[in-house]
Amino acid sequence: MKELHLLFKKVKLDDCPILLKSDPDENWEKDWQVMAGEWNQENGWLIGAERGNKGGILFSRQSFDCDVIFSFTAKTVLPATRDVNAVFCAHWDREIDYLGNAYVIGLNGWYEHKSGIERSPEVGLRALSGAYTYTPGKEVRITTGIIEGQSFLYADDVLVTELIDPHYISGGHVGFSPYCTMLAIKDIEVRRAVWEPLIQSYDPEF
């Protein structure tokens, strides 16, 4: 995918500087910090598992102070079938020892195989859809992130969800959050979001 087309915004990915590129190997912990769940590396994949009704969390060690575009390849590890989840603009709440302010994106989640974006902790801001269904065990290329409060989720070049938060979170970590499931993740890339206005208007159709 070379371009992202969002509402009134166009992103040329080649114009967006790479801030982090991670191909997991035996030194994966130099880029990633385990916050919750079980994590290891196998054959070039990060493997994350959480067996409880909660999210296992892996954070990038680097915190980003800019809008980011976050891409990676992921799949569920069968027989796990759900919640291909990631986080960005993510912060850790030390009082509760769990995920604090963050955006969570997911495929086959929210208990009914929905896909979408929500803001953590529970503030009632989420955009969910049953229109896209991920096939468990299959590799999917996800591109997500945020630009001035406008977050988005692409799966294999298809725009699944777009969400605009008028009081958005700025900065933070990126990472992953298998929610009562097991995921495999590789080919991870974080870019600084660079965009240009996209003029959009209608001409009469009739």
PDB file of C-alpha atoms in Angstrom:
ATOM      1  CA  MET A   1       0.000   0.000   0.000  1.00  0.00           C
ATOM      2  CA  LYS A   2       1.456   3.337  -1.083  1.00  0.00           C
ATOM      3  CA  GLU A   3      -1.252   5.803  -0.015  1.00  0.00           C
ATOM      4  CA  LEU A   4      -3.897   6.176   2.666  1.00  0.00           C
ATOM      5  CA  HIS A   5      -7.039   8.108   1.805  1.00  0.00           C
ATOM      6  CA  LEU A   6      -8.873   9.342   4.891  1.00  0.00           C
ATOM      7  CA  LEU A   7     -11.600  11.921   5.235  1.00  0.00           C
ATOM      8  CA  PHE A   8      -9.969  15.144   3.930  1.00  0.00           C
ATOM      9  CA  LYS A   9      -6.451  13.688   4.335  1.00  0.00           C
ATOM     10  CA  LYS A  10      -4.046  11.875   2.016  1.00  0.00           C
ATOM     11  CA  VAL A  11      -0.928  10.113   3.238  1.00  0.00           C
ATOM     12  CA  LYS A  12       1.905   9.043   0.947  1.00  0.00           C
ATOM     13  CA  LEU A  13       3.672   6.390   2.984  1.00  0.00           C
ATOM     14  CA  ASP A  14       7.005   6.896   1.233  1.00  0.00           C
ATOM     15  CA  ASP A  15       6.998  10.484   2.547  1.00  0.00           C
ATOM     16  CA  CYS A  16       6.582   9.310   6.151  1.00  0.00           C
ATOM     17  CA  PRO A  17       9.937   8.781   7.916  1.00  0.00           C
ATOM     18  CA  ILE A  18      10.497   5.396   9.552  1.00  0.00           C
ATOM     19  CA  LEU A  19      10.867   5.705  13.337  1.00  0.00           C
ATOM     20  CA  LEU A  20      11.028   2.012  14.220  1.00  0.00           C
ATOM     21  CA  LYS A  21      11.504  -1.105  12.115  1.00  0.00           C
ATOM     22  CA  SER A  22      11.438  -4.409  13.969  1.00  0.00           C
ATOM     23  CA  ASP A  23      11.933  -7.916  12.614  1.00  0.00           C
ATOM     24  CA  PRO A  24      11.696 -10.062  15.754  1.00  0.00           C
ATOM     25  CA  ASP A  25      14.712 -12.240  16.581  1.00  0.00           C
ATOM     26  CA  GLU A  26      16.395 -13.477  19.764  1.00  0.00           C
ATOM     27  CA  ASN A  27      17.082  -9.828  20.703  1.00  0.00           C
ATOM     28  CA  TRP A  28      13.431  -8.759  20.429  1.00  0.00           C
ATOM     29  CA  GLU A  29      13.368  -7.359  23.973  1.00  0.00           C
ATOM     30  CA  LYS A  30      15.661  -4.498  22.983  1.00  0.00           C
ATOM     31  CA  ASP A  31      12.660  -2.966  21.168  1.00  0.00           C
ATOM     32  CA  TRP A  32       9.766  -4.376  23.216  1.00  0.00           C
ATOM     33  CA  GLN A  33       8.723  -4.439  26.854  1.00  0.00           C
ATOM     34  CA  VAL A  34       6.346  -7.036  28.298  1.00  0.00           C
ATOM     35  CA  MET A  35       3.621  -5.344  30.340  1.00  0.00           C
ATOM     36  CA  ALA A  36       1.145  -8.244  30.672  1.00  0.00           C
ATOM     37  CA  GLY A  37       0.618 -11.736  29.285  1.00  0.00           C
ATOM     38  CA  GLU A  38       3.115 -14.282  27.978  1.00  0.00           C
ATOM     39  CA  TRP A  39       5.538 -13.263  25.212  1.00  0.00           C
ATOM     40  CA  ASN A  40       8.374 -14.909  23.302  1.00  0.00           C
ATOM     41  CA  GLN A  41       9.885 -15.136  19.824  1.00  0.00           C
ATOM     42  CA  GLU A  42       9.668 -18.111  17.479  1.00  0.00           C
ATOM     43  CA  ASN A  43      10.993 -18.308  13.917  1.00  0.00           C
ATOM     44  CA  GLY A  44      10.874 -14.545  13.348  1.00  0.00           C
ATOM     45  CA  TRP A  45       7.443 -14.051  14.948  1.00  0.00           C
ATOM     46  CA  LEU A  46       6.573 -12.396  18.231  1.00  0.00           C
ATOM     47  CA  ILE A  47       4.179 -14.762  20.007  1.00  0.00           C
ATOM     48  CA  GLY A  48       1.812 -13.205  22.557  1.00  0.00           C
ATOM     49  CA  ALA A  49      -0.738 -15.036  24.671  1.00  0.00           C
ATOM     50  CA  GLU A  50      -3.235 -14.098  27.362  1.00  0.00           C
ATOM     51  CA  ARG A  51      -5.406 -16.864  28.819  1.00  0.00           C
ATOM     52  CA  GLY A  52      -7.644 -14.677  30.987  1.00  0.00           C
ATOM     53  CA  ASN A  53     -10.529 -12.418  29.981  1.00  0.00           C
ATOM     54  CA  LYS A  54      -8.181  -9.464  29.592  1.00  0.00           C
ATOM     55  CA  GLY A  55      -5.461  -8.184  27.326  1.00  0.00           C
ATOM     56  CA  GLY A  56      -1.865  -9.257  27.277  1.00  0.00           C
ATOM     57  CA  ILE A  57       0.154  -6.115  26.552  1.00  0.00           C
ATOM     58  CA  LEU A  58       3.457  -5.586  24.768  1.00  0.00           C
ATOM     59  CA  PHE A  59       4.775  -2.021  24.522  1.00  0.00           C
ATOM     60  CA  SER A  60       7.477  -0.553  22.338  1.00  0.00           C
ATOM     61  CA  ARG A  61      10.314   0.615  24.541  1.00  0.00           C
ATOM     62  CA  GLN A  62      10.323   3.817  22.534  1.00  0.00           C
ATOM     63  CA  SER A  63       7.608   6.368  23.220  1.00  0.00           C
ATOM     64  CA  PHE A  64       6.635   8.507  20.245  1.00  0.00           C
ATOM     65  CA  ASP A  65       5.809  12.207  20.646  1.00  0.00           C
ATOM     66  CA  CYS A  66       4.174  12.556  17.224  1.00  0.00           C
ATOM     67  CA  ASP A  67       1.298  11.185  15.185  1.00  0.00           C
ATOM     68  CA  VAL A  68       2.241   7.714  13.946  1.00  0.00           C
ATOM     69  CA  ILE A  69       1.365   5.168  11.297  1.00  0.00           C
ATOM     70  CA  PHE A  70       1.817   1.651  12.672  1.00  0.00           C
ATOM     71  CA  SER A  71       2.018  -1.354  10.344  1.00  0.00           C
ATOM     72  CA  PHE A  72       2.577  -5.058  11.005  1.00  0.00           C
ATOM     73  CA  THR A  73       1.689  -8.547   9.845  1.00  0.00           C
ATOM     74  CA  ALA A  74      -0.293 -10.683  12.284  1.00  0.00           C
ATOM     75  CA  LYS A  75      -2.252 -13.902  12.616  1.00  0.00           C
ATOM     76  CA  THR A  76      -3.986 -15.841  15.334  1.00  0.00           C
ATOM     77  CA  VAL A  77      -2.240 -19.002  16.496  1.00  0.00           C
ATOM     78  CA  LEU A  78      -4.842 -21.717  16.032  1.00  0.00           C
ATOM     79  CA  PRO A  79      -6.959 -22.872  17.766  1.00  0.00           C
ATOM     80  CA  ALA A  80      -7.171 -19.191  18.855  1.00  0.00           C
ATOM     81  CA  THR A  81      -9.572 -17.339  16.550  1.00  0.00           C
ATOM     82  CA  ARG A  82     -10.159 -13.839  17.894  1.00  0.00           C
ATOM     83  CA  ASP A  83      -8.900 -10.390  18.835  1.00  0.00           C
ATOM     84  CA  VAL A  84      -6.061  -9.479  16.518  1.00  0.00           C
ATOM     85  CA  ASN A  85      -5.446  -6.364  18.594  1.00  0.00           C
ATOM     86  CA  ALA A  86      -2.893  -3.576  18.721  1.00  0.00           C
ATOM     87  CA  VAL A  87      -2.516  -0.309  20.638  1.00  0.00           C
ATOM     88  CA  PHE A  88      -1.078   3.125  19.910  1.00  0.00           C
ATOM     89  CA  CYS A  89      -0.853   6.432  21.806  1.00  0.00           C
ATOM     90  CA  ALA A  90      -0.616   3.973  24.676  1.00  0.00           C
ATOM     91  CA  HIS A  91       0.232   4.730  28.299  1.00  0.00           C
ATOM     92  CA  TRP A  92       0.510   2.472  31.333  1.00  0.00           C
ATOM     93  CA  ASP A  93      -1.592   3.150  34.438  1.00  0.00           C
ATOM     94  CA  ARG A  94       0.708   2.246  37.322  1.00  0.00           C
ATOM     95  CA  GLU A  95      -2.070   2.564  39.910  1.00  0.00           C
ATOM     96  CA  ILE A  96      -4.073  -0.279  38.415  1.00  0.00           C
ATOM     97  CA  ASP A  97      -1.052  -1.933  36.732  1.00  0.00           C
ATOM     98  CA  TYR A  98      -2.854  -2.153  33.413  1.00  0.00           C
ATOM     99  CA  LEU A  99      -3.385  -0.279  30.179  1.00  0.00           C
ATOM    100  CA  GLY A 100      -4.279   3.370  30.692  1.00  0.00           C
ATOM    101  CA  ASN A 101      -4.974   5.968  27.996  1.00  0.00           C
ATOM    102  CA  ALA A 102      -4.651   4.334  24.591  1.00  0.00           C
ATOM    103  CA  TYR A 103      -6.378   3.526  21.343  1.00  0.00           C
ATOM    104  CA  VAL A 104      -7.091  -0.160  20.779  1.00  0.00           C
ATOM    105  CA  ILE A 105      -7.732  -1.569  17.310  1.00  0.00           C
ATOM    106  CA  GLY A 106      -8.866  -5.080  16.601  1.00  0.00           C
ATOM    107  CA  LEU A 107     -10.173  -7.668  14.160  1.00  0.00           C
ATOM    108  CA  ASN A 108     -12.596 -10.415  15.275  1.00  0.00           C
ATOM    109  CA  GLY A 109     -13.030  -8.833  18.685  1.00  0.00           C
ATOM    110  CA  TRP A 110     -15.627  -7.344  21.017  1.00  0.00           C
ATOM    111  CA  TYR A 111     -17.114 -10.805  21.745  1.00  0.00           C
ATOM    112  CA  GLU A 112     -19.006 -11.013  18.411  1.00  0.00           C
ATOM    113  CA  HIS A 113     -16.194 -10.993  15.819  1.00  0.00           C
ATOM    114  CA  LYS A 114     -16.416  -7.248  15.270  1.00  0.00           C
ATOM    115  CA  SER A 115     -13.626  -5.039  13.987  1.00  0.00           C
ATOM    116  CA  GLY A 116     -12.892  -1.475  14.940  1.00  0.00           C
ATOM    117  CA  ILE A 117     -11.267   1.089  17.197  1.00  0.00           C
ATOM    118  CA  GLU A 118     -11.926   2.070  20.790  1.00  0.00           C
ATOM    119  CA  ARG A 119     -10.400   4.446  23.273  1.00  0.00           C
ATOM    120  CA  SER A 120      -9.111   3.066  26.574  1.00  0.00           C
ATOM    121  CA  PRO A 121      -9.955   3.237  29.388  1.00  0.00           C
ATOM    122  CA  GLU A 122     -13.732   2.874  29.004  1.00  0.00           C
ATOM    123  CA  VAL A 123     -15.008   6.259  27.849  1.00  0.00           C
ATOM    124  CA  GLY A 124     -17.668   5.014  25.460  1.00  0.00           C
ATOM    125  CA  LEU A 125     -15.768   6.139  22.369  1.00  0.00           C
ATOM    126  CA  ARG A 126     -15.586   3.335  19.833  1.00  0.00           C
ATOM    127  CA  ALA A 127     -16.397   2.556  16.220  1.00  0.00           C
ATOM    128  CA  LEU A 128     -17.266  -1.088  15.518  1.00  0.00           C
ATOM    129  CA  SER A 129     -18.470  -3.030  12.505  1.00  0.00           C
ATOM    130  CA  GLY A 130     -19.336  -6.583  11.593  1.00  0.00           C
ATOM    131  CA  ALA A 131     -18.735  -5.948   7.898  1.00  0.00           C
ATOM    132  CA  TYR A 132     -15.095  -7.166   7.940  1.00  0.00           C
ATOM    133  CA  THR A 133     -14.336 -10.685   9.152  1.00  0.00           C
ATOM    134  CA  TYR A 134     -10.792 -11.914   9.675  1.00  0.00           C
ATOM    135  CA  THR A 135     -10.049 -15.557   8.805  1.00  0.00           C
ATOM    136  CA  PRO A 136      -8.349 -17.142  11.855  1.00  0.00           C
ATOM    137  CA  GLY A 137      -4.824 -18.411  11.273  1.00  0.00           C
ATOM    138  CA  LYS A 138      -4.367 -16.338   8.108  1.00  0.00           C
ATOM    139  CA  GLU A 139      -1.713 -13.635   7.840  1.00  0.00           C
ATOM    140  CA  VAL A 140      -3.156 -10.125   7.601  1.00  0.00           C
ATOM    141  CA  ARG A 141      -1.297  -6.864   7.014  1.00  0.00           C
ATOM    142  CA  ILE A 142      -2.607  -4.166   9.326  1.00  0.00           C
ATOM    143  CA  THR A 143      -1.931  -0.447   9.028  1.00  0.00           C
ATOM    144  CA  THR A 144      -3.290   1.780  11.758  1.00  0.00           C
ATOM    145  CA  GLY A 145      -2.479   4.997  13.608  1.00  0.00           C
ATOM    146  CA  ILE A 146      -3.643   8.526  14.204  1.00  0.00           C
ATOM    147  CA  ILE A 147      -3.405  11.945  12.532  1.00  0.00           C
ATOM    148  CA  GLU A 148      -4.616  14.917  14.576  1.00  0.00           C
ATOM    149  CA  GLY A 149      -7.234  12.819  16.362  1.00  0.00           C
ATOM    150  CA  GLN A 150      -8.288  10.925  13.235  1.00  0.00           C
ATOM    151  CA  SER A 151      -7.528   7.238  13.814  1.00  0.00           C
ATOM    152  CA  PHE A 152      -7.891   4.516  11.239  1.00  0.00           C
ATOM    153  CA  LEU A 153      -7.636   0.776  10.660  1.00  0.00           C
ATOM    154  CA  TYR A 154      -6.685  -0.858   7.363  1.00  0.00           C
ATOM    155  CA  ALA A 155      -6.590  -4.640   6.860  1.00  0.00           C
ATOM    156  CA  ASP A 156      -4.908  -5.858   3.678  1.00  0.00           C
ATOM    157  CA  ASP A 157      -5.309  -2.392   2.110  1.00  0.00           C
ATOM    158  CA  VAL A 158      -9.035  -2.193   2.954  1.00  0.00           C
ATOM    159  CA  LEU A 159     -10.163   0.699   5.164  1.00  0.00           C
ATOM    160  CA  VAL A 160     -12.140  -1.056   7.907  1.00  0.00           C
ATOM    161  CA  THR A 161     -12.800   1.812  10.309  1.00  0.00           C
ATOM    162  CA  GLU A 162     -12.119   5.511  10.778  1.00  0.00           C
ATOM    163  CA  LEU A 163     -12.720   7.348  14.067  1.00  0.00           C
ATOM    164  CA  ILE A 164     -12.381  11.046  14.907  1.00  0.00           C
ATOM    165  CA  ASP A 165     -11.765  11.931  18.554  1.00  0.00           C
ATOM    166  CA  PRO A 166     -12.203  15.663  19.283  1.00  0.00           C
ATOM    167  CA  HIS A 167     -10.263  15.296  22.557  1.00  0.00           C
ATOM    168  CA  TYR A 168      -7.609  12.922  21.335  1.00  0.00           C
ATOM    169  CA  ILE A 169      -4.622  11.347  23.080  1.00  0.00           C
ATOM    170  CA  SER A 170      -1.210  12.609  21.978  1.00  0.00           C
ATOM    171  CA  GLY A 171       1.979  10.573  21.962  1.00  0.00           C
ATOM    172  CA  GLY A 172       2.805   7.318  23.666  1.00  0.00           C
ATOM    173  CA  HIS A 173       3.855   3.766  22.898  1.00  0.00           C
ATOM    174  CA  VAL A 174       2.698   1.368  20.209  1.00  0.00           C
ATOM    175  CA  GLY A 175       2.188  -2.295  20.898  1.00  0.00           C
ATOM    176  CA  PHE A 176      -0.035  -5.359  20.838  1.00  0.00           C
ATOM    177  CA  SER A 177      -2.806  -6.732  23.016  1.00  0.00           C
ATOM    178  CA  PRO A 178      -4.012 -10.331  22.540  1.00  0.00           C
ATOM    179  CA  TYR A 179      -7.292 -10.403  24.487  1.00  0.00           C
ATOM    180  CA  CYS A 180      -7.891 -13.946  25.764  1.00  0.00           C
ATOM    181  CA  THR A 181      -6.195 -15.277  22.641  1.00  0.00           C
ATOM    182  CA  MET A 182      -2.795 -16.030  21.083  1.00  0.00           C
ATOM    183  CA  LEU A 183      -1.229 -13.939  18.313  1.00  0.00           C
ATOM    184  CA  ALA A 184       1.855 -14.074  16.110  1.00  0.00           C
ATOM    185  CA  ILE A 185       3.293 -10.768  14.836  1.00  0.00           C
ATOM    186  CA  LYS A 186       6.159  -9.782  12.495  1.00  0.00           C
ATOM    187  CA  ASP A 187       7.344  -7.144   9.981  1.00  0.00           C
ATOM    188  CA  ILE A 188       6.649  -4.234  12.321  1.00  0.00           C
ATOM    189  CA  GLU A 189       7.090  -0.637  11.219  1.00  0.00           C
ATOM    190  CA  VAL A 190       6.294   2.711  12.805  1.00  0.00           C
ATOM    191  CA  ARG A 191       6.353   5.890  10.712  1.00  0.00           C
ATOM    192  CA  ARG A 192       5.869   9.547  11.545  1.00  0.00           C
ATOM    193  CA  ALA A 193       2.612  10.621   9.941  1.00  0.00           C
ATOM    194  CA  VAL A 194       3.052  13.166   7.149  1.00  0.00           C
ATOM    195  CA  TRP A 195      -0.082  14.139   5.263  1.00  0.00           C
ATOM    196  CA  GLU A 196      -1.564  16.621   2.842  1.00  0.00           C
ATOM    197  CA  PRO A 197      -5.100  17.962   2.498  1.00  0.00           C
ATOM    198  CA  LEU A 198      -7.411  15.906   0.330  1.00  0.00           C
ATOM    199  CA  ILE A 199     -10.031  18.062  -1.352  1.00  0.00           C
ATOM    200  CA  GLN A 200     -13.280  16.109  -1.426  1.00  0.00           C
ATOM    201  CA  SER A 201     -16.571  17.264  -2.877  1.00  0.00           C
ATOM    202  CA  TYR A 202     -19.525  15.930  -4.846  1.00  0.00           C
ATOM    203  CA  ASP A 203     -20.544  16.725  -8.409  1.00  0.00           C
ATOM    204  CA  PRO A 204     -24.168  16.077  -9.381  1.00  0.00           C
ATOM    205  CA  GLU A 205     -24.851  12.482 -10.423  1.00  0.00           C
ATOM    206  CA  PHE A 206     -28.212  13.198 -12.097  1.00  0.00           C
TER     207      PHE A 206
END
